[in-house]
Short mmCIF file of C-alpha atoms in Angstrom, two decimals:
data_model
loop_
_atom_site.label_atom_id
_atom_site.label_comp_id
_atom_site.label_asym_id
_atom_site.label_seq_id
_atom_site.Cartn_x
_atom_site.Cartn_y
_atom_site.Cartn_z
CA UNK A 16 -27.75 20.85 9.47
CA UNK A 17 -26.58 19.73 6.06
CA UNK A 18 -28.33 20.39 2.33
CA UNK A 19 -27.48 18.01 0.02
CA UNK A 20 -26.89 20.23 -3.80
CA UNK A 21 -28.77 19.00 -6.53
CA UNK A 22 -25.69 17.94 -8.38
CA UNK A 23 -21.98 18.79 -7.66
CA UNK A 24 -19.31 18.42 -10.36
CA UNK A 25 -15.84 17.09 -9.17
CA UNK A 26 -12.83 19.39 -9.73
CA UNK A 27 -9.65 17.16 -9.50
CA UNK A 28 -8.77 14.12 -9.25
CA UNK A 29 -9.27 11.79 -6.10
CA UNK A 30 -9.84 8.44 -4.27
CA UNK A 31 -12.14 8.76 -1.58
CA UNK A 32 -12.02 6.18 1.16
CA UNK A 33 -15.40 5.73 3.98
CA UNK A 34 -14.06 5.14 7.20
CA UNK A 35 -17.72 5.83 8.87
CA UNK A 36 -21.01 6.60 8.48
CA UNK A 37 -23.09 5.91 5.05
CA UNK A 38 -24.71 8.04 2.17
CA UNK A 39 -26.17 7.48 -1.45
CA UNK A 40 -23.84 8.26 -4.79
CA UNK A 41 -25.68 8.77 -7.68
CA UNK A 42 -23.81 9.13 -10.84
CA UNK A 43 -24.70 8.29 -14.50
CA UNK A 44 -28.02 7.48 -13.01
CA UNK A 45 -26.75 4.79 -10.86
CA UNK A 46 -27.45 5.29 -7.25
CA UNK A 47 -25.14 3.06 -4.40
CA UNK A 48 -24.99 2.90 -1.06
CA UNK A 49 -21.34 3.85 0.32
CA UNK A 50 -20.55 3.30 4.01
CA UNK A 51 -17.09 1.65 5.62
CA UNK A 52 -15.18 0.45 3.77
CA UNK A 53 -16.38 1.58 0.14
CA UNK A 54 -14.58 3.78 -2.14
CA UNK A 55 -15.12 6.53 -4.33
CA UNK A 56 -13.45 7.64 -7.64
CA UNK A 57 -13.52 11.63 -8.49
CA UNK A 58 -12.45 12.76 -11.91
CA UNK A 59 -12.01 16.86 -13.19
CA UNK A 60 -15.53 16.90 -14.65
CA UNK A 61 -17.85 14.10 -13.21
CA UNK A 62 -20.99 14.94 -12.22
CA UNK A 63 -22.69 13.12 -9.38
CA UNK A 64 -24.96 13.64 -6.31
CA UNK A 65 -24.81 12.30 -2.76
CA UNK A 66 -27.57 12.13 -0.71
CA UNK A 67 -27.49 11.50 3.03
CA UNK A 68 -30.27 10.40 5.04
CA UNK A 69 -29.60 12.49 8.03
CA UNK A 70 -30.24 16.01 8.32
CA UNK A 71 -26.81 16.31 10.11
CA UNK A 72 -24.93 13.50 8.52
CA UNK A 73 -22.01 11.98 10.30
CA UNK A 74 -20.09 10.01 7.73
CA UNK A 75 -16.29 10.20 7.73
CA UNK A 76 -13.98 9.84 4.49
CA UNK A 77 -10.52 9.93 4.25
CA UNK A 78 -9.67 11.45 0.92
CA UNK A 79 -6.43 11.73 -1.44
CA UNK A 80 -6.45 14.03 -3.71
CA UNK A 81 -4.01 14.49 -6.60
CA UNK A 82 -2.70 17.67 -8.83
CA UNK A 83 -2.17 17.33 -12.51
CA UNK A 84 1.28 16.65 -12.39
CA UNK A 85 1.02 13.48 -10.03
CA UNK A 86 -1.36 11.67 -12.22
CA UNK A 87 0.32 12.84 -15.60
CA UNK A 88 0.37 9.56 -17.97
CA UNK A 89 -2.04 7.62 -15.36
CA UNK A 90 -5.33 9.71 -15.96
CA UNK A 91 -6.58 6.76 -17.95
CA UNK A 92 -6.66 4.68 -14.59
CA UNK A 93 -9.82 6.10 -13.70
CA UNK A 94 -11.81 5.75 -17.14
CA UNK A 95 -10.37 2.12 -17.20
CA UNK A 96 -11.64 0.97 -13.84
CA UNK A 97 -14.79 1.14 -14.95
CA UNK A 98 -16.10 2.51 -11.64
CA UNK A 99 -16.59 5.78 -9.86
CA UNK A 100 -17.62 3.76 -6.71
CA UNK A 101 -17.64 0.68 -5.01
CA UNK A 102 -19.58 -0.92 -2.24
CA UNK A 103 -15.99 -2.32 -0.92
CA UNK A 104 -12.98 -1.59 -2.05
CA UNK A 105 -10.79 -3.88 -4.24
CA UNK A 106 -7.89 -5.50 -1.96
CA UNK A 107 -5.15 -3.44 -3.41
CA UNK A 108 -7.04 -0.50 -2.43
CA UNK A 109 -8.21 -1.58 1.18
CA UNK A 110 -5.02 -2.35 1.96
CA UNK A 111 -3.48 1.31 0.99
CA UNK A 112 -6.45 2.80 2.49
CA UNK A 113 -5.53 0.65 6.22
CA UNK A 114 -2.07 2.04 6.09
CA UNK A 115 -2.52 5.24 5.08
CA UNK A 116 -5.17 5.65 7.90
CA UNK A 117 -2.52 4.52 10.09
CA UNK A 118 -0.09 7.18 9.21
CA UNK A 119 -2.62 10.02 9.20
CA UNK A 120 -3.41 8.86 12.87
CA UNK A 121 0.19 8.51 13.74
CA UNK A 122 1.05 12.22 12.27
CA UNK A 123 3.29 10.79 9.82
CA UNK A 124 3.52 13.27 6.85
CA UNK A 125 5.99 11.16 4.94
CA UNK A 126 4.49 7.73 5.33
CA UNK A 127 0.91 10.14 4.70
CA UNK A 128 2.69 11.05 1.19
CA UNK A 129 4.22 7.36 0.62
CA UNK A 130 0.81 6.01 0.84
CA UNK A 131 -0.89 8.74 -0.70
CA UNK A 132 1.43 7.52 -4.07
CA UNK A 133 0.69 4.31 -3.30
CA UNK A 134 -3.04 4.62 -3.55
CA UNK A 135 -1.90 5.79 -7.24
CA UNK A 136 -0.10 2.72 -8.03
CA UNK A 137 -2.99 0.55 -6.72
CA UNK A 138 -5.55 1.89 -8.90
CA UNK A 139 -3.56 1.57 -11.57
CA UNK A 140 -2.44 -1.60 -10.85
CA UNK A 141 -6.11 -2.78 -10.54
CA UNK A 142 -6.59 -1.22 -14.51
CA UNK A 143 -4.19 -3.61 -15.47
CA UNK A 144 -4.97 -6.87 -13.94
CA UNK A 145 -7.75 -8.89 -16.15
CA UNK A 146 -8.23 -11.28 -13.53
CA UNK A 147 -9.90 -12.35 -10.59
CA UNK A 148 -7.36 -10.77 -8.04
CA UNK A 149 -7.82 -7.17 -7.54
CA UNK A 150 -11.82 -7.15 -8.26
CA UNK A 151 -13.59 -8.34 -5.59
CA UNK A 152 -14.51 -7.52 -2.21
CA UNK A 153 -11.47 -7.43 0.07
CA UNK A 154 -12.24 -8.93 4.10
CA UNK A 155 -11.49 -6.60 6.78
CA UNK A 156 -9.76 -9.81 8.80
CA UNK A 157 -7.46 -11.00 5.81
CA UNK A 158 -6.39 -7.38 5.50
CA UNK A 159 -5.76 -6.91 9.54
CA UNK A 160 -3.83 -10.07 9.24
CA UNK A 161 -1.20 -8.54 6.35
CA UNK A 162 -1.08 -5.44 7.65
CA UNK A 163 0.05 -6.72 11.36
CA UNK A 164 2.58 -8.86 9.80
CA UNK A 165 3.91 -6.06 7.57
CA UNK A 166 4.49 -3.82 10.61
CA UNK A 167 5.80 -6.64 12.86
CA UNK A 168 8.55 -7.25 10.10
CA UNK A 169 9.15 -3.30 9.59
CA UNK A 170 9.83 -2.93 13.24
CA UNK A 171 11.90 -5.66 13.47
CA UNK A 172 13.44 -7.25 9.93
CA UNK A 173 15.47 -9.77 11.90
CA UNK A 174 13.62 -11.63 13.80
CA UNK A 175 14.19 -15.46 13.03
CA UNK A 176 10.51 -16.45 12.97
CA UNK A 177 9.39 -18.53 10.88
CA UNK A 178 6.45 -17.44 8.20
CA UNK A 179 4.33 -20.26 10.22
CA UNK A 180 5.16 -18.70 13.74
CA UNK A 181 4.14 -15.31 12.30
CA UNK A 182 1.00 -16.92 11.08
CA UNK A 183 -0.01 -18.17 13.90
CA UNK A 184 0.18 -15.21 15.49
CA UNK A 185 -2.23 -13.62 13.09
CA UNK A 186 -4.13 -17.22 13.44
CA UNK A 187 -3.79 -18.18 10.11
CA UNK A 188 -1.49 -21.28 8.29
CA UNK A 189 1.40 -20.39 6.80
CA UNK A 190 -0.12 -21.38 3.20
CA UNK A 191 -3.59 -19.10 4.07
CA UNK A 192 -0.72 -16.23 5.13
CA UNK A 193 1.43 -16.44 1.82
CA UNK A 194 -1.78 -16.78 -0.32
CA UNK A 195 -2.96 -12.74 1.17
CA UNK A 196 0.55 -11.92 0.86
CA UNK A 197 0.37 -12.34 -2.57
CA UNK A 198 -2.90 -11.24 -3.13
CA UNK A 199 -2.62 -7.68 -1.19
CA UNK A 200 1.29 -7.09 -2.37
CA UNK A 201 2.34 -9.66 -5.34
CA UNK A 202 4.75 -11.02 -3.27
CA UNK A 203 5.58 -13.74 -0.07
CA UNK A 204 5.76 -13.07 3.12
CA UNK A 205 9.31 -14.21 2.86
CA UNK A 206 10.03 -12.05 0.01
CA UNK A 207 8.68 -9.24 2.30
CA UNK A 208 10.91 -10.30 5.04
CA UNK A 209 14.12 -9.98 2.74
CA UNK A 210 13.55 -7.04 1.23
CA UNK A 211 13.59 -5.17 5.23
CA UNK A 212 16.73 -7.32 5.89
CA UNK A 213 18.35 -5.93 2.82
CA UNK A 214 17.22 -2.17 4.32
CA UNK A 215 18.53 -2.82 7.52
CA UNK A 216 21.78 -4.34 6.11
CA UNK A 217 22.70 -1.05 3.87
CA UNK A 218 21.60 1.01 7.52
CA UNK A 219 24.93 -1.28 9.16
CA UNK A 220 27.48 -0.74 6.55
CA UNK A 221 26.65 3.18 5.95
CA UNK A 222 27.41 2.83 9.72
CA UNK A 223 30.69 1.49 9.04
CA UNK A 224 29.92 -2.48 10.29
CA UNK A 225 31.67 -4.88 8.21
CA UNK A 226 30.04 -7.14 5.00
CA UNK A 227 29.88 -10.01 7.23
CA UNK A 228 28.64 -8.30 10.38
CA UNK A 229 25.74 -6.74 8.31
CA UNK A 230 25.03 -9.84 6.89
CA UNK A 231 24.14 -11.77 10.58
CA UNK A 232 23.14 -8.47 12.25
CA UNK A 233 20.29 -8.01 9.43
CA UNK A 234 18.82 -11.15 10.21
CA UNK A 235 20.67 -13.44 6.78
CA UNK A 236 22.24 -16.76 8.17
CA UNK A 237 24.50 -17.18 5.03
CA UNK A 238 27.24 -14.80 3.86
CA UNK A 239 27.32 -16.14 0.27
CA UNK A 240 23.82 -15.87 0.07
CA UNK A 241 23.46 -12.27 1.51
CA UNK A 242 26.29 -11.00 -0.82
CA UNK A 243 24.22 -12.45 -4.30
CA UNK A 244 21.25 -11.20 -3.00
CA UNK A 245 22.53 -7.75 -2.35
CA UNK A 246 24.47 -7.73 -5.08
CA UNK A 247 21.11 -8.85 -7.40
CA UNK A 248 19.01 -6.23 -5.50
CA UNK A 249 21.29 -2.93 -5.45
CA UNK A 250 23.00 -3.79 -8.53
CA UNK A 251 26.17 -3.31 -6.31
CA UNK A 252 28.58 -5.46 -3.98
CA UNK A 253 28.10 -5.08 -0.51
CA UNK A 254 31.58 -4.33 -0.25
CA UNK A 255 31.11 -1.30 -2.59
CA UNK A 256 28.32 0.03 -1.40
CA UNK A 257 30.28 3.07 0.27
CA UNK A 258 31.55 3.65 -2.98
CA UNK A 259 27.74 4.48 -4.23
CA UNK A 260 26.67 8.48 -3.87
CA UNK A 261 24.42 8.74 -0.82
CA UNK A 262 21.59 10.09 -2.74
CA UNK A 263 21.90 6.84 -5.10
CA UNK A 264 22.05 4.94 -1.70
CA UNK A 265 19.04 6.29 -0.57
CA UNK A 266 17.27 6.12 -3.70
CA UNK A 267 17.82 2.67 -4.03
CA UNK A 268 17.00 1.75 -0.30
CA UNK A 269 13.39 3.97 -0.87
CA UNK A 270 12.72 1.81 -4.10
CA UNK A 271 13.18 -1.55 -2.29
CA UNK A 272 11.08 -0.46 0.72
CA UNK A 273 8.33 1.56 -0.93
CA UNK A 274 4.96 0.15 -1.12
CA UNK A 275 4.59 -3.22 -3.11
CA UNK A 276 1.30 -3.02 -5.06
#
């Protein structure tokens, strides 16, 4: 048996995602119906009521919540999204909320904690965007087709198919493909694929392979091509990055493989 309070008054601040289930919000007056898929802001301060139909309710929400310290400079993200909930979630935020489910099921504190940040960036990402992207309703298929491509190329950065083949496989074009891409992560498939072959490449030579033998191993078919690209991502040669402190190494590596949102 569950009692609904009158009113309750949030205490921190947090992004609330419905995986199942369904209930009423009401705040400022404004009453909507949340159920999968929808999201909910929380604020230190905001009042608001939800109201469940059942006596013993059975809705589900996965919920991050942050401390002062992580939201320090951001806490204007909320106020500017103009929002404390949504019937679906904007695509930035669907997407976080897929793989962060993911790595809660998997037991994965770390990825748990990557995407927890992540959920951060994509809020305040969406603040920031005044157009069309980020602002309406993302589809549950568009966003099972990105995320099954994203894990595909994490498992395995150098596989030589082609951004068609790995469409297909997701039964999409290769156009339809690139245009989520870029909608759920600002960036190409392709772009995607490079910055894992990059990863993998810095995993060989801390191993102690060879420029050129990280190059082909990782997946690049051109050694002059692998080196500028390396070079322009790690702001290093290839053939100095032993040189580099590990914890720069592994800084930089964590910055080119975080979340893109």
């Amino acid at each position: 048996m569950h009692h609904d309070p009158d009113w309750e008054m949030a205490s921190r601040w947090a992004i609330a995602f419905v995986h199942a289930g369904s209930f009423h919000v009401i705040v400022d007056g404004a009453r909507l119906r949340l159920s999968a898929g929808s999201v909910f802001l929380q604020w230190p301060g905001l009042e608001f009521r939800c109201q469940h139909a059942d006596e013993c309710p059975v809705d589900v929400c996965l919920s991050i919540g942050f401390d002062a310290g992580a939201v320090s400079g951001v806490e204007h993200a909320w106020e500017r999204a103009g929002w404390a909930a949504r019937e679906s979630a904007t695509p930035r935020l669907a997407y976080v909320d897929r793989r962060m489910a993911r790595a809660a099921r998997d037991g994965d504190t770390f990825e748990v904690e990557r995407w927890a940040l992540a959920a951060l960036t994509a809020l305040r990402a969406d603040t920031q965007d005044a157009g069309a992207r980020g602002h309406y309703a993302a589809r549950r298929a568009d966003i099972d087709a990105v995320v099954a491509i994203c894990n595909s190329i994490e498992a395995d950065p150098t596989s030589r198919l082609s951004i068609a083949e790995r469409a297909r496989d997701v039964s999409l074009t290769g156009a339809r493909l690139t245009h989520y891409f870029r909608r759920y992560l600002d960036v190409s498939p392709h772009q995607y694929v490079v910055r894992w072959r990059l990863a993998y490449s810095t995993e060989l030579l801390d191993s102690g392979a060879s420029v050129s033998d990280s190059c082909y191993r990782s997946g690049f078919e051109n050694l002059s091509h692998f080196c500028r690209t390396f070079q322009r991502t790690f702001g290093v040669r290839a053939s100095k990055w032993s040189t580099v402190a590990l914890r720069e190494r592994r800084r930089k590596v964590q910055d080119l493989t975080k979340p893109l949102i």
